[in-house]
PDB file of C-alpha atoms in Angstrom:
ATOM      1  CA  UNK A1457      98.507  81.029  79.068  1.00 45.00           C
ATOM      2  CA  UNK A1458      98.210  82.617  82.518  1.00 46.00           C
ATOM      3  CA  UNK A1459     101.025  85.098  83.128  1.00 53.00           C
ATOM      4  CA  UNK A1460     100.664  86.173  86.767  1.00 61.00           C
ATOM      5  CA  UNK A1461     102.941  84.439  89.238  1.00 80.00           C
ATOM      6  CA  UNK A1462     103.571  83.241  92.761  1.00 82.00           C
ATOM      7  CA  UNK A1463     106.375  84.297  95.088  1.00 85.00           C
ATOM      8  CA  UNK A1464     107.497  84.139  98.688  1.00 85.00           C
ATOM      9  CA  UNK A1465     108.414  80.509  99.005  1.00 90.00           C
ATOM     10  CA  UNK A1466     111.479  79.394 100.903  1.00 94.00           C
ATOM     11  CA  UNK A1467     112.892  77.046 103.514  1.00 96.00           C
ATOM     12  CA  UNK A1468     111.799  77.020 107.119  1.00 97.00           C
ATOM     13  CA  UNK A1469     112.050  74.710 110.103  1.00 97.00           C
ATOM     14  CA  UNK A1470     109.046  72.840 111.403  1.00 98.00           C
ATOM     15  CA  UNK A1471     106.903  75.087 113.552  1.00 98.00           C
ATOM     16  CA  UNK A1472     107.887  78.153 111.593  1.00 97.00           C
ATOM     17  CA  UNK A1473     105.842  80.483 109.405  1.00 97.00           C
ATOM     18  CA  UNK A1474     105.910  81.596 105.807  1.00 97.00           C
ATOM     19  CA  UNK A1475     103.659  83.688 103.582  1.00 96.00           C
ATOM     20  CA  UNK A1476     103.400  83.048  99.867  1.00 96.00           C
ATOM     21  CA  UNK A1477     101.790  85.507  97.510  1.00 95.00           C
ATOM     22  CA  UNK A1478     100.294  85.402  94.054  1.00 94.00           C
ATOM     23  CA  UNK A1479      99.838  88.241  91.601  1.00 92.00           C
ATOM     24  CA  UNK A1480      96.585  88.012  89.702  1.00 89.00           C
ATOM     25  CA  UNK A1481      97.373  91.019  87.549  1.00 85.00           C
ATOM     26  CA  UNK A1482      96.612  90.280  83.937  1.00 80.00           C
ATOM     27  CA  UNK A1483      94.191  87.448  84.579  1.00 84.00           C
ATOM     28  CA  UNK A1484      91.107  88.224  82.526  1.00 83.00           C
ATOM     29  CA  UNK A1485      89.178  84.973  82.695  1.00 82.00           C
ATOM     30  CA  UNK A1486      85.979  84.317  84.564  1.00 78.00           C
ATOM     31  CA  UNK A1487      86.276  83.548  88.254  1.00 82.00           C
ATOM     32  CA  UNK A1488      84.035  82.030  90.859  1.00 89.00           C
ATOM     33  CA  UNK A1489      86.881  81.140  93.185  1.00 95.00           C
ATOM     34  CA  UNK A1490      90.553  81.860  93.789  1.00 95.00           C
ATOM     35  CA  UNK A1491      92.414  78.854  95.051  1.00 96.00           C
ATOM     36  CA  UNK A1492      95.738  77.626  96.441  1.00 97.00           C
ATOM     37  CA  UNK A1493      97.025  74.180  95.586  1.00 97.00           C
ATOM     38  CA  UNK A1494     100.244  72.353  96.356  1.00 97.00           C
ATOM     39  CA  UNK A1495     102.151  69.441  94.943  1.00 97.00           C
ATOM     40  CA  UNK A1496     104.779  67.442  96.760  1.00 96.00           C
ATOM     41  CA  UNK A1497     107.429  65.570  94.823  1.00 95.00           C
ATOM     42  CA  UNK A1498     106.009  62.358  93.422  1.00 95.00           C
ATOM     43  CA  UNK A1499     102.467  63.138  94.532  1.00 96.00           C
ATOM     44  CA  UNK A1500      99.308  64.474  92.977  1.00 97.00           C
ATOM     45  CA  UNK A1501      98.474  68.138  93.189  1.00 96.00           C
ATOM     46  CA  UNK A1502      96.150  68.755  96.137  1.00 97.00           C
ATOM     47  CA  UNK A1503      93.734  71.524  96.976  1.00 98.00           C
ATOM     48  CA  UNK A1504      94.702  73.678  99.964  1.00 98.00           C
ATOM     49  CA  UNK A1505      92.212  76.540 100.144  1.00 98.00           C
ATOM     50  CA  UNK A1506      89.623  78.514  98.184  1.00 98.00           C
ATOM     51  CA  UNK A1507      88.119  81.972  98.366  1.00 97.00           C
ATOM     52  CA  UNK A1508      84.811  82.882  96.740  1.00 95.00           C
ATOM     53  CA  UNK A1509      83.835  86.245  95.292  1.00 92.00           C
ATOM     54  CA  UNK A1510      82.477  87.338  98.680  1.00 94.00           C
ATOM     55  CA  UNK A1511      85.822  86.642 100.304  1.00 94.00           C
ATOM     56  CA  UNK A1512      84.660  83.557 102.192  1.00 97.00           C
ATOM     57  CA  UNK A1513      87.375  80.940 102.554  1.00 98.00           C
ATOM     58  CA  UNK A1514      87.511  77.186 102.970  1.00 98.00           C
ATOM     59  CA  UNK A1515      90.484  75.018 103.853  1.00 98.00           C
ATOM     60  CA  UNK A1516      91.633  71.454 103.551  1.00 98.00           C
ATOM     61  CA  UNK A1517      91.466  69.653 106.886  1.00 98.00           C
ATOM     62  CA  UNK A1518      95.244  69.217 106.837  1.00 98.00           C
ATOM     63  CA  UNK A1519      95.838  72.988 107.000  1.00 98.00           C
ATOM     64  CA  UNK A1520      92.741  74.242 108.820  1.00 98.00           C
ATOM     65  CA  UNK A1521      93.653  76.433 111.770  1.00 98.00           C
ATOM     66  CA  UNK A1522      97.226  76.895 110.519  1.00 98.00           C
ATOM     67  CA  UNK A1523      96.845  78.556 107.106  1.00 98.00           C
ATOM     68  CA  UNK A1524      95.017  81.785 106.264  1.00 98.00           C
ATOM     69  CA  UNK A1525      94.017  82.834 102.745  1.00 98.00           C
ATOM     70  CA  UNK A1526      93.634  86.585 102.183  1.00 97.00           C
ATOM     71  CA  UNK A1527      93.497  88.939  99.232  1.00 95.00           C
ATOM     72  CA  UNK A1528      94.363  92.550  98.505  1.00 94.00           C
ATOM     73  CA  UNK A1529      92.232  93.553  95.537  1.00 90.00           C
ATOM     74  CA  UNK A1530      93.932  96.951  95.207  1.00 92.00           C
ATOM     75  CA  UNK A1531      97.233  95.154  94.645  1.00 92.00           C
ATOM     76  CA  UNK A1532      95.757  92.255  92.655  1.00 92.00           C
ATOM     77  CA  UNK A1533      97.468  89.926  95.073  1.00 93.00           C
ATOM     78  CA  UNK A1534      96.490  86.795  96.956  1.00 95.00           C
ATOM     79  CA  UNK A1535      98.279  85.654 100.100  1.00 96.00           C
ATOM     80  CA  UNK A1536      98.556  82.362 101.910  1.00 97.00           C
ATOM     81  CA  UNK A1537      99.902  82.791 105.417  1.00 98.00           C
ATOM     82  CA  UNK A1538     101.203  79.496 106.748  1.00 98.00           C
ATOM     83  CA  UNK A1539     101.871  78.992 110.463  1.00 98.00           C
ATOM     84  CA  UNK A1540     102.971  75.990 112.498  1.00 98.00           C
ATOM     85  CA  UNK A1541     104.446  74.488 109.371  1.00 98.00           C
ATOM     86  CA  UNK A1542     105.078  70.753 109.192  1.00 98.00           C
ATOM     87  CA  UNK A1543     107.422  68.753 106.959  1.00 97.00           C
ATOM     88  CA  UNK A1544     104.359  67.392 105.157  1.00 97.00           C
ATOM     89  CA  UNK A1545     103.563  70.956 104.036  1.00 98.00           C
ATOM     90  CA  UNK A1546     106.604  70.822 101.768  1.00 98.00           C
ATOM     91  CA  UNK A1547     105.791  71.251  98.094  1.00 97.00           C
ATOM     92  CA  UNK A1548     105.279  73.544  95.165  1.00 96.00           C
ATOM     93  CA  UNK A1549     102.460  75.968  95.894  1.00 96.00           C
ATOM     94  CA  UNK A1550     100.282  77.252  93.067  1.00 93.00           C
ATOM     95  CA  UNK A1551      97.444  79.691  92.891  1.00 94.00           C
ATOM     96  CA  UNK A1552      94.548  79.171  90.526  1.00 94.00           C
ATOM     97  CA  UNK A1553      91.229  80.550  89.393  1.00 93.00           C
ATOM     98  CA  UNK A1554      88.043  78.547  88.954  1.00 94.00           C
ATOM     99  CA  UNK A1555      85.861  79.906  86.199  1.00 91.00           C
ATOM    100  CA  UNK A1556      82.159  79.515  85.545  1.00 90.00           C
ATOM    101  CA  UNK A1557      82.862  76.203  83.784  1.00 90.00           C
ATOM    102  CA  UNK A1558      84.124  74.788  87.075  1.00 91.00           C
ATOM    103  CA  UNK A1559      87.555  74.170  85.631  1.00 92.00           C
ATOM    104  CA  UNK A1560      90.631  75.432  87.471  1.00 93.00           C
ATOM    105  CA  UNK A1561      93.235  77.466  85.630  1.00 90.00           C
ATOM    106  CA  UNK A1562      96.592  77.111  87.379  1.00 90.00           C
ATOM    107  CA  UNK A1563      99.340  79.670  87.420  1.00 87.00           C
ATOM    108  CA  UNK A1564     102.206  77.905  85.645  1.00 82.00           C
ATOM    109  CA  UNK A1565     105.215  78.516  87.859  1.00 86.00           C
ATOM    110  CA  UNK A1566     104.435  77.944  91.551  1.00 91.00           C
ATOM    111  CA  UNK A1567     106.643  78.773  94.490  1.00 94.00           C
ATOM    112  CA  UNK A1568     108.615  76.167  96.450  1.00 95.00           C
ATOM    113  CA  UNK A1569     108.093  75.700 100.179  1.00 97.00           C
ATOM    114  CA  UNK A1570     110.425  73.409 102.111  1.00 97.00           C
ATOM    115  CA  UNK A1571     109.836  72.566 105.764  1.00 98.00           C
ATOM    116  CA  UNK A1572     112.597  70.707 107.566  1.00 97.00           C
ATOM    117  CA  UNK A1573     112.138  68.691 110.727  1.00 94.00           C
TER     118      UNK A1573
END
């Protein structure tokens, strides 16, 4: 069971900004990538962004240019800065780690982001 957690979610109007964070403290598994995922009500979980061990990031087309994934290794914290938010960005945001097996381990709680039009 992964114990670290996400925080920073909230409600914002379309066009606004929000930053969610994720503590990785206590995660001891293998890791090739950190990742952010989201899940809207009634929909499948979808990949948002990944960061490899060199710090290089990739983004889903739907968030490219609006979201920025960063990390602070000294604080064991990941951040997802979200700008120009749209109602379709609404959902539960999770962080995750992809180990050498290629399987993602998701943090169990998530943080809710609601964007109103």
